[in-house]
Amino acid sequence: LFCCALTEMDEISFSLANNGIRYVAQLPVGYDDETLFRYSLFVALGGVAGYGDDTKEVIYCLLEHDPHSESIEDIWDSIVARRKVPDASHRAAILSAVCQAIEVLIDEARPNVVTMVTHTPNLPAKALTKYQRVLETVARKGYRVGKTDVWNGCHTWIMERQA
């Protein structure tokens, strides 16, 4: 069973790294008390090919560490994440941490443009509400949010820093 190390109200300190192009935040979020798997949150702002250093794409996923094989699996799909983290309050706490990490990374990178694309195509409306929360976070940092057309079932947003 997943044991969460966070609550939605926590103010979090992240492990940060950057090389001037990619900015990364990572945070342990919990463990499974049966399998002993450990879970971390990975959030990053990375370059977008062809758009220069002033445009960053925001990405995030759950990392699952298997201590027996020392393997790490990236979990991008919300359906898989829901199976790993079945309690809605734990998922809410993790989403809150995602938003806090994005704020910290934007403050660090200060990009003029931020993009975000859904990883999984053809998401139901309920799944898109999580992206809306991320968009609201970026908007609060002074960005104007715009959405492009859906392509191959994936949604894309472009956020531009307002002067």
PDB file of N, CA and C in Angstrom, residues 63-139:
ATOM      1  N   LEU A  63       8.478   8.822 -10.442  1.00  0.00           N
ATOM      2  CA  LEU A  63       9.545   7.839 -10.601  1.00  0.00           C
ATOM      3  C   LEU A  63       9.338   6.733  -9.575  1.00  0.00           C
ATOM      4  N   GLU A  64       9.418   5.492 -10.035  1.00  0.00           N
ATOM      5  CA  GLU A  64       9.265   4.329  -9.147  1.00  0.00           C
ATOM      6  C   GLU A  64      10.611   3.608  -9.080  1.00  0.00           C
ATOM      7  N   HIS A  65      11.181   3.549  -7.884  1.00  0.00           N
ATOM      8  CA  HIS A  65      12.467   2.886  -7.679  1.00  0.00           C
ATOM      9  C   HIS A  65      12.235   1.518  -7.044  1.00  0.00           C
ATOM     10  N   ASP A  66      12.703   0.484  -7.725  1.00  0.00           N
ATOM     11  CA  ASP A  66      12.631  -0.878  -7.207  1.00  0.00           C
ATOM     12  C   ASP A  66      13.944  -1.177  -6.495  1.00  0.00           C
ATOM     13  N   PRO A  67      13.938  -1.275  -5.158  1.00  0.00           N
ATOM     14  CA  PRO A  67      15.195  -1.475  -4.431  1.00  0.00           C
ATOM     15  C   PRO A  67      15.799  -2.858  -4.643  1.00  0.00           C
ATOM     16  N   HIS A  68      15.012  -3.799  -5.148  1.00  0.00           N
ATOM     17  CA  HIS A  68      15.515  -5.160  -5.363  1.00  0.00           C
ATOM     18  C   HIS A  68      16.363  -5.236  -6.627  1.00  0.00           C
ATOM     19  N   SER A  69      15.900  -4.591  -7.692  1.00  0.00           N
ATOM     20  CA  SER A  69      16.638  -4.629  -8.956  1.00  0.00           C
ATOM     21  C   SER A  69      17.413  -3.341  -9.214  1.00  0.00           C
ATOM     22  N   GLU A  70      17.186  -2.331  -8.350  1.00  0.00           N
ATOM     23  CA  GLU A  70      17.783  -0.997  -8.516  1.00  0.00           C
ATOM     24  C   GLU A  70      17.329  -0.322  -9.810  1.00  0.00           C
ATOM     25  N   SER A  71      16.203  -0.757 -10.364  1.00  0.00           N
ATOM     26  CA  SER A  71      15.682  -0.125 -11.579  1.00  0.00           C
ATOM     27  C   SER A  71      14.754   1.033 -11.209  1.00  0.00           C
ATOM     28  N   ILE A  72      14.632   1.970 -12.142  1.00  0.00           N
ATOM     29  CA  ILE A  72      13.738   3.116 -11.972  1.00  0.00           C
ATOM     30  C   ILE A  72      12.821   3.175 -13.187  1.00  0.00           C
ATOM     31  N   GLU A  73      11.519   3.255 -12.915  1.00  0.00           N
ATOM     32  CA  GLU A  73      10.534   3.363 -13.993  1.00  0.00           C
ATOM     33  C   GLU A  73       9.913   4.752 -13.955  1.00  0.00           C
ATOM     34  N   ASP A  74       9.844   5.403 -15.124  1.00  0.00           N
ATOM     35  CA  ASP A  74       9.160   6.680 -15.257  1.00  0.00           C
ATOM     36  C   ASP A  74       7.680   6.396 -15.463  1.00  0.00           C
ATOM     37  N   ILE A  75       6.824   7.021 -14.674  1.00  0.00           N
ATOM     38  CA  ILE A  75       5.372   6.838 -14.812  1.00  0.00           C
ATOM     39  C   ILE A  75       4.783   8.153 -15.297  1.00  0.00           C
ATOM     40  N   TRP A  76       4.414   8.182 -16.579  1.00  0.00           N
ATOM     41  CA  TRP A  76       3.862   9.380 -17.208  1.00  0.00           C
ATOM     42  C   TRP A  76       2.341   9.326 -17.288  1.00  0.00           C
ATOM     43  N   ASP A  77       1.784   8.141 -17.367  1.00  0.00           N
ATOM     44  CA  ASP A  77       0.350   7.969 -17.586  1.00  0.00           C
ATOM     45  C   ASP A  77      -0.414   8.062 -16.270  1.00  0.00           C
ATOM     46  N   SER A  78      -1.448   8.895 -16.225  1.00  0.00           N
ATOM     47  CA  SER A  78      -2.201   9.091 -14.981  1.00  0.00           C
ATOM     48  C   SER A  78      -2.958   7.839 -14.549  1.00  0.00           C
ATOM     49  N   ILE A  79      -3.314   6.985 -15.491  1.00  0.00           N
ATOM     50  CA  ILE A  79      -4.005   5.734 -15.120  1.00  0.00           C
ATOM     51  C   ILE A  79      -3.057   4.834 -14.337  1.00  0.00           C
ATOM     52  N   VAL A  80      -1.816   4.751 -14.775  1.00  0.00           N
ATOM     53  CA  VAL A  80      -0.811   3.947 -14.073  1.00  0.00           C
ATOM     54  C   VAL A  80      -0.502   4.600 -12.720  1.00  0.00           C
ATOM     55  N   ALA A  81      -0.360   5.923 -12.705  1.00  0.00           N
ATOM     56  CA  ALA A  81      -0.079   6.630 -11.450  1.00  0.00           C
ATOM     57  C   ALA A  81      -1.203   6.407 -10.440  1.00  0.00           C
ATOM     58  N   ARG A  82      -2.435   6.378 -10.916  1.00  0.00           N
ATOM     59  CA  ARG A  82      -3.585   6.163 -10.021  1.00  0.00           C
ATOM     60  C   ARG A  82      -3.523   4.773  -9.373  1.00  0.00           C
ATOM     61  N   ARG A  83      -3.044   3.778 -10.130  1.00  0.00           N
ATOM     62  CA  ARG A  83      -2.896   2.432  -9.556  1.00  0.00           C
ATOM     63  C   ARG A  83      -1.791   2.403  -8.505  1.00  0.00           C
ATOM     64  N   LYS A  84      -0.733   3.163  -8.725  1.00  0.00           N
ATOM     65  CA  LYS A  84       0.388   3.193  -7.777  1.00  0.00           C
ATOM     66  C   LYS A  84       0.025   4.010  -6.534  1.00  0.00           C
ATOM     67  N   VAL A  85      -0.756   5.082  -6.741  1.00  0.00           N
ATOM     68  CA  VAL A  85      -1.142   5.999  -5.659  1.00  0.00           C
ATOM     69  C   VAL A  85      -2.672   6.057  -5.639  1.00  0.00           C
ATOM     70  N   PRO A  86      -3.327   5.063  -5.022  1.00  0.00           N
ATOM     71  CA  PRO A  86      -4.785   4.956  -5.123  1.00  0.00           C
ATOM     72  C   PRO A  86      -5.582   6.000  -4.331  1.00  0.00           C
ATOM     73  N   ASP A  87      -5.006   6.560  -3.290  1.00  0.00           N
ATOM     74  CA  ASP A  87      -5.738   7.511  -2.447  1.00  0.00           C
ATOM     75  C   ASP A  87      -5.752   8.900  -3.096  1.00  0.00           C
ATOM     76  N   ALA A  88      -6.956   9.449  -3.309  1.00  0.00           N
ATOM     77  CA  ALA A  88      -7.112  10.748  -3.971  1.00  0.00           C
ATOM     78  C   ALA A  88      -6.404  11.871  -3.210  1.00  0.00           C
ATOM     79  N   SER A  89      -6.392  11.812  -1.882  1.00  0.00           N
ATOM     80  CA  SER A  89      -5.718  12.872  -1.120  1.00  0.00           C
ATOM     81  C   SER A  89      -4.210  12.823  -1.322  1.00  0.00           C
ATOM     82  N   HIS A  90      -3.659  11.641  -1.519  1.00  0.00           N
ATOM     83  CA  HIS A  90      -2.223  11.520  -1.797  1.00  0.00           C
ATOM     84  C   HIS A  90      -1.907  12.083  -3.182  1.00  0.00           C
ATOM     85  N   ARG A  91      -2.766  11.772  -4.168  1.00  0.00           N
ATOM     86  CA  ARG A  91      -2.557  12.311  -5.515  1.00  0.00           C
ATOM     87  C   ARG A  91      -2.672  13.835  -5.503  1.00  0.00           C
ATOM     88  N   ALA A  92      -3.600  14.366  -4.704  1.00  0.00           N
ATOM     89  CA  ALA A  92      -3.753  15.825  -4.597  1.00  0.00           C
ATOM     90  C   ALA A  92      -2.497  16.446  -3.996  1.00  0.00           C
ATOM     91  N   ALA A  93      -1.916  15.795  -3.007  1.00  0.00           N
ATOM     92  CA  ALA A  93      -0.685  16.299  -2.389  1.00  0.00           C
ATOM     93  C   ALA A  93       0.465  16.293  -3.392  1.00  0.00           C
ATOM     94  N   ILE A  94       0.530  15.257  -4.206  1.00  0.00           N
ATOM     95  CA  ILE A  94       1.583  15.169  -5.222  1.00  0.00           C
ATOM     96  C   ILE A  94       1.381  16.244  -6.288  1.00  0.00           C
ATOM     97  N   LEU A  95       0.129  16.479  -6.717  1.00  0.00           N
ATOM     98  CA  LEU A  95      -0.136  17.535  -7.696  1.00  0.00           C
ATOM     99  C   LEU A  95       0.225  18.903  -7.118  1.00  0.00           C
ATOM    100  N   SER A  96      -0.063  19.119  -5.848  1.00  0.00           N
ATOM    101  CA  SER A  96       0.337  20.363  -5.192  1.00  0.00           C
ATOM    102  C   SER A  96       1.854  20.526  -5.236  1.00  0.00           C
ATOM    103  N   ALA A  97       2.577  19.441  -5.004  1.00  0.00           N
ATOM    104  CA  ALA A  97       4.045  19.475  -5.072  1.00  0.00           C
ATOM    105  C   ALA A  97       4.520  19.765  -6.499  1.00  0.00           C
ATOM    106  N   VAL A  98       3.844  19.197  -7.510  1.00  0.00           N
ATOM    107  CA  VAL A  98       4.180  19.487  -8.912  1.00  0.00           C
ATOM    108  C   VAL A  98       4.082  20.993  -9.147  1.00  0.00           C
ATOM    109  N   CYS A  99       2.985  21.584  -8.718  1.00  0.00           N
ATOM    110  CA  CYS A  99       2.774  23.020  -8.931  1.00  0.00           C
ATOM    111  C   CYS A  99       3.822  23.854  -8.202  1.00  0.00           C
ATOM    112  N   GLN A 100       4.148  23.473  -6.978  1.00  0.00           N
ATOM    113  CA  GLN A 100       5.189  24.200  -6.241  1.00  0.00           C
ATOM    114  C   GLN A 100       6.541  24.084  -6.943  1.00  0.00           C
ATOM    115  N   ALA A 101       6.843  22.905  -7.463  1.00  0.00           N
ATOM    116  CA  ALA A 101       8.113  22.703  -8.171  1.00  0.00           C
ATOM    117  C   ALA A 101       8.163  23.554  -9.435  1.00  0.00           C
ATOM    118  N   ILE A 102       7.057  23.632 -10.147  1.00  0.00           N
ATOM    119  CA  ILE A 102       7.012  24.446 -11.367  1.00  0.00           C
ATOM    120  C   ILE A 102       7.265  25.916 -11.025  1.00  0.00           C
ATOM    121  N   GLU A 103       6.673  26.396  -9.939  1.00  0.00           N
ATOM    122  CA  GLU A 103       6.913  27.781  -9.511  1.00  0.00           C
ATOM    123  C   GLU A 103       8.395  28.020  -9.249  1.00  0.00           C
ATOM    124  N   VAL A 104       9.015  27.109  -8.518  1.00  0.00           N
ATOM    125  CA  VAL A 104      10.440  27.246  -8.187  1.00  0.00           C
ATOM    126  C   VAL A 104      11.289  27.214  -9.456  1.00  0.00           C
ATOM    127  N   LEU A 105      10.978  26.322 -10.376  1.00  0.00           N
ATOM    128  CA  LEU A 105      11.752  26.201 -11.614  1.00  0.00           C
ATOM    129  C   LEU A 105      11.584  27.436 -12.500  1.00  0.00           C
ATOM    130  N   ILE A 106      10.374  27.976 -12.569  1.00  0.00           N
ATOM    131  CA  ILE A 106      10.159  29.199 -13.357  1.00  0.00           C
ATOM    132  C   ILE A 106      10.944  30.354 -12.751  1.00  0.00           C
ATOM    133  N   ASP A 107      10.940  30.463 -11.429  1.00  0.00           N
ATOM    134  CA  ASP A 107      11.727  31.509 -10.776  1.00  0.00           C
ATOM    135  C   ASP A 107      13.210  31.355 -11.092  1.00  0.00           C
ATOM    136  N   GLU A 108      13.672  30.121 -11.166  1.00  0.00           N
ATOM    137  CA  GLU A 108      15.084  29.850 -11.436  1.00  0.00           C
ATOM    138  C   GLU A 108      15.441  30.101 -12.906  1.00  0.00           C
ATOM    139  N   ALA A 109      14.623  29.609 -13.844  1.00  0.00           N
ATOM    140  CA  ALA A 109      14.943  29.667 -15.274  1.00  0.00           C
ATOM    141  C   ALA A 109      14.520  30.985 -15.922  1.00  0.00           C
ATOM    142  N   ARG A 110      13.437  31.572 -15.446  1.00  0.00           N
ATOM    143  CA  ARG A 110      12.869  32.812 -15.973  1.00  0.00           C
ATOM    144  C   ARG A 110      12.685  32.795 -17.492  1.00  0.00           C
ATOM    145  N   PRO A 111      12.054  31.761 -18.044  1.00  0.00           N
ATOM    146  CA  PRO A 111      11.842  31.721 -19.493  1.00  0.00           C
ATOM    147  C   PRO A 111      10.771  32.723 -19.926  1.00  0.00           C
ATOM    148  N   ASN A 112      10.872  33.198 -21.168  1.00  0.00           N
ATOM    149  CA  ASN A 112       9.833  34.076 -21.717  1.00  0.00           C
ATOM    150  C   ASN A 112       8.620  33.275 -22.173  1.00  0.00           C
ATOM    151  N   VAL A 113       8.864  32.021 -22.583  1.00  0.00           N
ATOM    152  CA  VAL A 113       7.789  31.163 -23.071  1.00  0.00           C
ATOM    153  C   VAL A 113       7.901  29.800 -22.403  1.00  0.00           C
ATOM    154  N   VAL A 114       6.760  29.267 -21.962  1.00  0.00           N
ATOM    155  CA  VAL A 114       6.686  27.919 -21.384  1.00  0.00           C
ATOM    156  C   VAL A 114       5.644  27.149 -22.177  1.00  0.00           C
ATOM    157  N   THR A 115       5.981  25.922 -22.553  1.00  0.00           N
ATOM    158  CA  THR A 115       5.016  25.068 -23.248  1.00  0.00           C
ATOM    159  C   THR A 115       4.727  23.842 -22.391  1.00  0.00           C
ATOM    160  N   MET A 116       3.588  23.223 -22.666  1.00  0.00           N
ATOM    161  CA  MET A 116       3.244  21.972 -21.983  1.00  0.00           C
ATOM    162  C   MET A 116       2.373  21.152 -22.937  1.00  0.00           C
ATOM    163  N   VAL A 117       2.644  19.858 -23.002  1.00  0.00           N
ATOM    164  CA  VAL A 117       1.919  18.938 -23.873  1.00  0.00           C
ATOM    165  C   VAL A 117       1.483  17.737 -23.048  1.00  0.00           C
ATOM    166  N   THR A 118       0.256  17.282 -23.256  1.00  0.00           N
ATOM    167  CA  THR A 118      -0.172  16.065 -22.558  1.00  0.00           C
ATOM    168  C   THR A 118       0.658  14.893 -23.072  1.00  0.00           C
ATOM    169  N   HIS A 119       1.046  14.030 -22.180  1.00  0.00           N
ATOM    170  CA  HIS A 119       1.837  12.855 -22.564  1.00  0.00           C
ATOM    171  C   HIS A 119       0.952  11.783 -23.184  1.00  0.00           C
ATOM    172  N   THR A 120      -0.217  11.594 -22.605  1.00  0.00           N
ATOM    173  CA  THR A 120      -1.157  10.568 -23.055  1.00  0.00           C
ATOM    174  C   THR A 120      -2.206  11.204 -23.955  1.00  0.00           C
ATOM    175  N   PRO A 121      -2.445  10.637 -25.137  1.00  0.00           N
ATOM    176  CA  PRO A 121      -3.473  11.207 -26.022  1.00  0.00           C
ATOM    177  C   PRO A 121      -4.891  10.858 -25.558  1.00  0.00           C
ATOM    178  N   ASN A 122      -5.836  11.672 -26.024  1.00  0.00           N
ATOM    179  CA  ASN A 122      -7.273  11.431 -25.825  1.00  0.00           C
ATOM    180  C   ASN A 122      -7.662  11.314 -24.353  1.00  0.00           C
ATOM    181  N   LEU A 123      -7.146  12.218 -23.555  1.00  0.00           N
ATOM    182  CA  LEU A 123      -7.473  12.208 -22.130  1.00  0.00           C
ATOM    183  C   LEU A 123      -8.915  12.650 -21.907  1.00  0.00           C
ATOM    184  N   PRO A 124      -9.589  12.041 -20.930  1.00  0.00           N
ATOM    185  CA  PRO A 124     -10.943  12.504 -20.590  1.00  0.00           C
ATOM    186  C   PRO A 124     -10.860  13.872 -19.901  1.00  0.00           C
ATOM    187  N   ALA A 125     -11.978  14.585 -19.876  1.00  0.00           N
ATOM    188  CA  ALA A 125     -12.022  15.932 -19.290  1.00  0.00           C
ATOM    189  C   ALA A 125     -11.502  15.942 -17.858  1.00  0.00           C
ATOM    190  N   LYS A 126     -11.837  14.912 -17.080  1.00  0.00           N
ATOM    191  CA  LYS A 126     -11.399  14.860 -15.681  1.00  0.00           C
ATOM    192  C   LYS A 126      -9.872  14.870 -15.575  1.00  0.00           C
ATOM    193  N   ALA A 127      -9.207  14.158 -16.459  1.00  0.00           N
ATOM    194  CA  ALA A 127      -7.740  14.115 -16.443  1.00  0.00           C
ATOM    195  C   ALA A 127      -7.150  15.474 -16.823  1.00  0.00           C
ATOM    196  N   LEU A 128      -7.840  16.219 -17.670  1.00  0.00           N
ATOM    197  CA  LEU A 128      -7.335  17.524 -18.084  1.00  0.00           C
ATOM    198  C   LEU A 128      -7.413  18.566 -16.974  1.00  0.00           C
ATOM    199  N   THR A 129      -8.220  18.314 -15.944  1.00  0.00           N
ATOM    200  CA  THR A 129      -8.311  19.274 -14.839  1.00  0.00           C
ATOM    201  C   THR A 129      -6.976  19.395 -14.113  1.00  0.00           C
ATOM    202  N   LYS A 130      -6.187  18.343 -14.093  1.00  0.00           N
ATOM    203  CA  LYS A 130      -4.861  18.407 -13.473  1.00  0.00           C
ATOM    204  C   LYS A 130      -3.969  19.391 -14.238  1.00  0.00           C
ATOM    205  N   TYR A 131      -4.065  19.347 -15.559  1.00  0.00           N
ATOM    206  CA  TYR A 131      -3.289  20.280 -16.374  1.00  0.00           C
ATOM    207  C   TYR A 131      -3.767  21.706 -16.133  1.00  0.00           C
ATOM    208  N   GLN A 132      -5.070  21.881 -15.931  1.00  0.00           N
ATOM    209  CA  GLN A 132      -5.611  23.209 -15.652  1.00  0.00           C
ATOM    210  C   GLN A 132      -4.988  23.793 -14.379  1.00  0.00           C
ATOM    211  N   ARG A 133      -4.801  22.956 -13.392  1.00  0.00           N
ATOM    212  CA  ARG A 133      -4.175  23.425 -12.143  1.00  0.00           C
ATOM    213  C   ARG A 133      -2.739  23.884 -12.400  1.00  0.00           C
ATOM    214  N   VAL A 134      -2.012  23.158 -13.241  1.00  0.00           N
ATOM    215  CA  VAL A 134      -0.652  23.561 -13.599  1.00  0.00           C
ATOM    216  C   VAL A 134      -0.689  24.889 -14.368  1.00  0.00           C
ATOM    217  N   LEU A 135      -1.625  25.029 -15.300  1.00  0.00           N
ATOM    218  CA  LEU A 135      -1.743  26.263 -16.079  1.00  0.00           C
ATOM    219  C   LEU A 135      -2.042  27.459 -15.171  1.00  0.00           C
ATOM    220  N   GLU A 136      -2.901  27.261 -14.187  1.00  0.00           N
ATOM    221  CA  GLU A 136      -3.205  28.333 -13.236  1.00  0.00           C
ATOM    222  C   GLU A 136      -1.957  28.731 -12.443  1.00  0.00           C
ATOM    223  N   THR A 137      -1.135  27.753 -12.110  1.00  0.00           N
ATOM    224  CA  THR A 137       0.114  28.023 -11.401  1.00  0.00           C
ATOM    225  C   THR A 137       1.031  28.897 -12.254  1.00  0.00           C
ATOM    226  N   VAL A 138       1.174  28.544 -13.524  1.00  0.00           N
ATOM    227  CA  VAL A 138       2.046  29.318 -14.422  1.00  0.00           C
ATOM    228  C   VAL A 138       1.460  30.714 -14.641  1.00  0.00           C
ATOM    229  N   ALA A 139       0.147  30.821 -14.782  1.00  0.00           N
ATOM    230  CA  ALA A 139      -0.500  32.127 -14.964  1.00  0.00           C
ATOM    231  C   ALA A 139      -0.223  33.043 -13.766  1.00  0.00           C
TER     232      ALA A 139
END
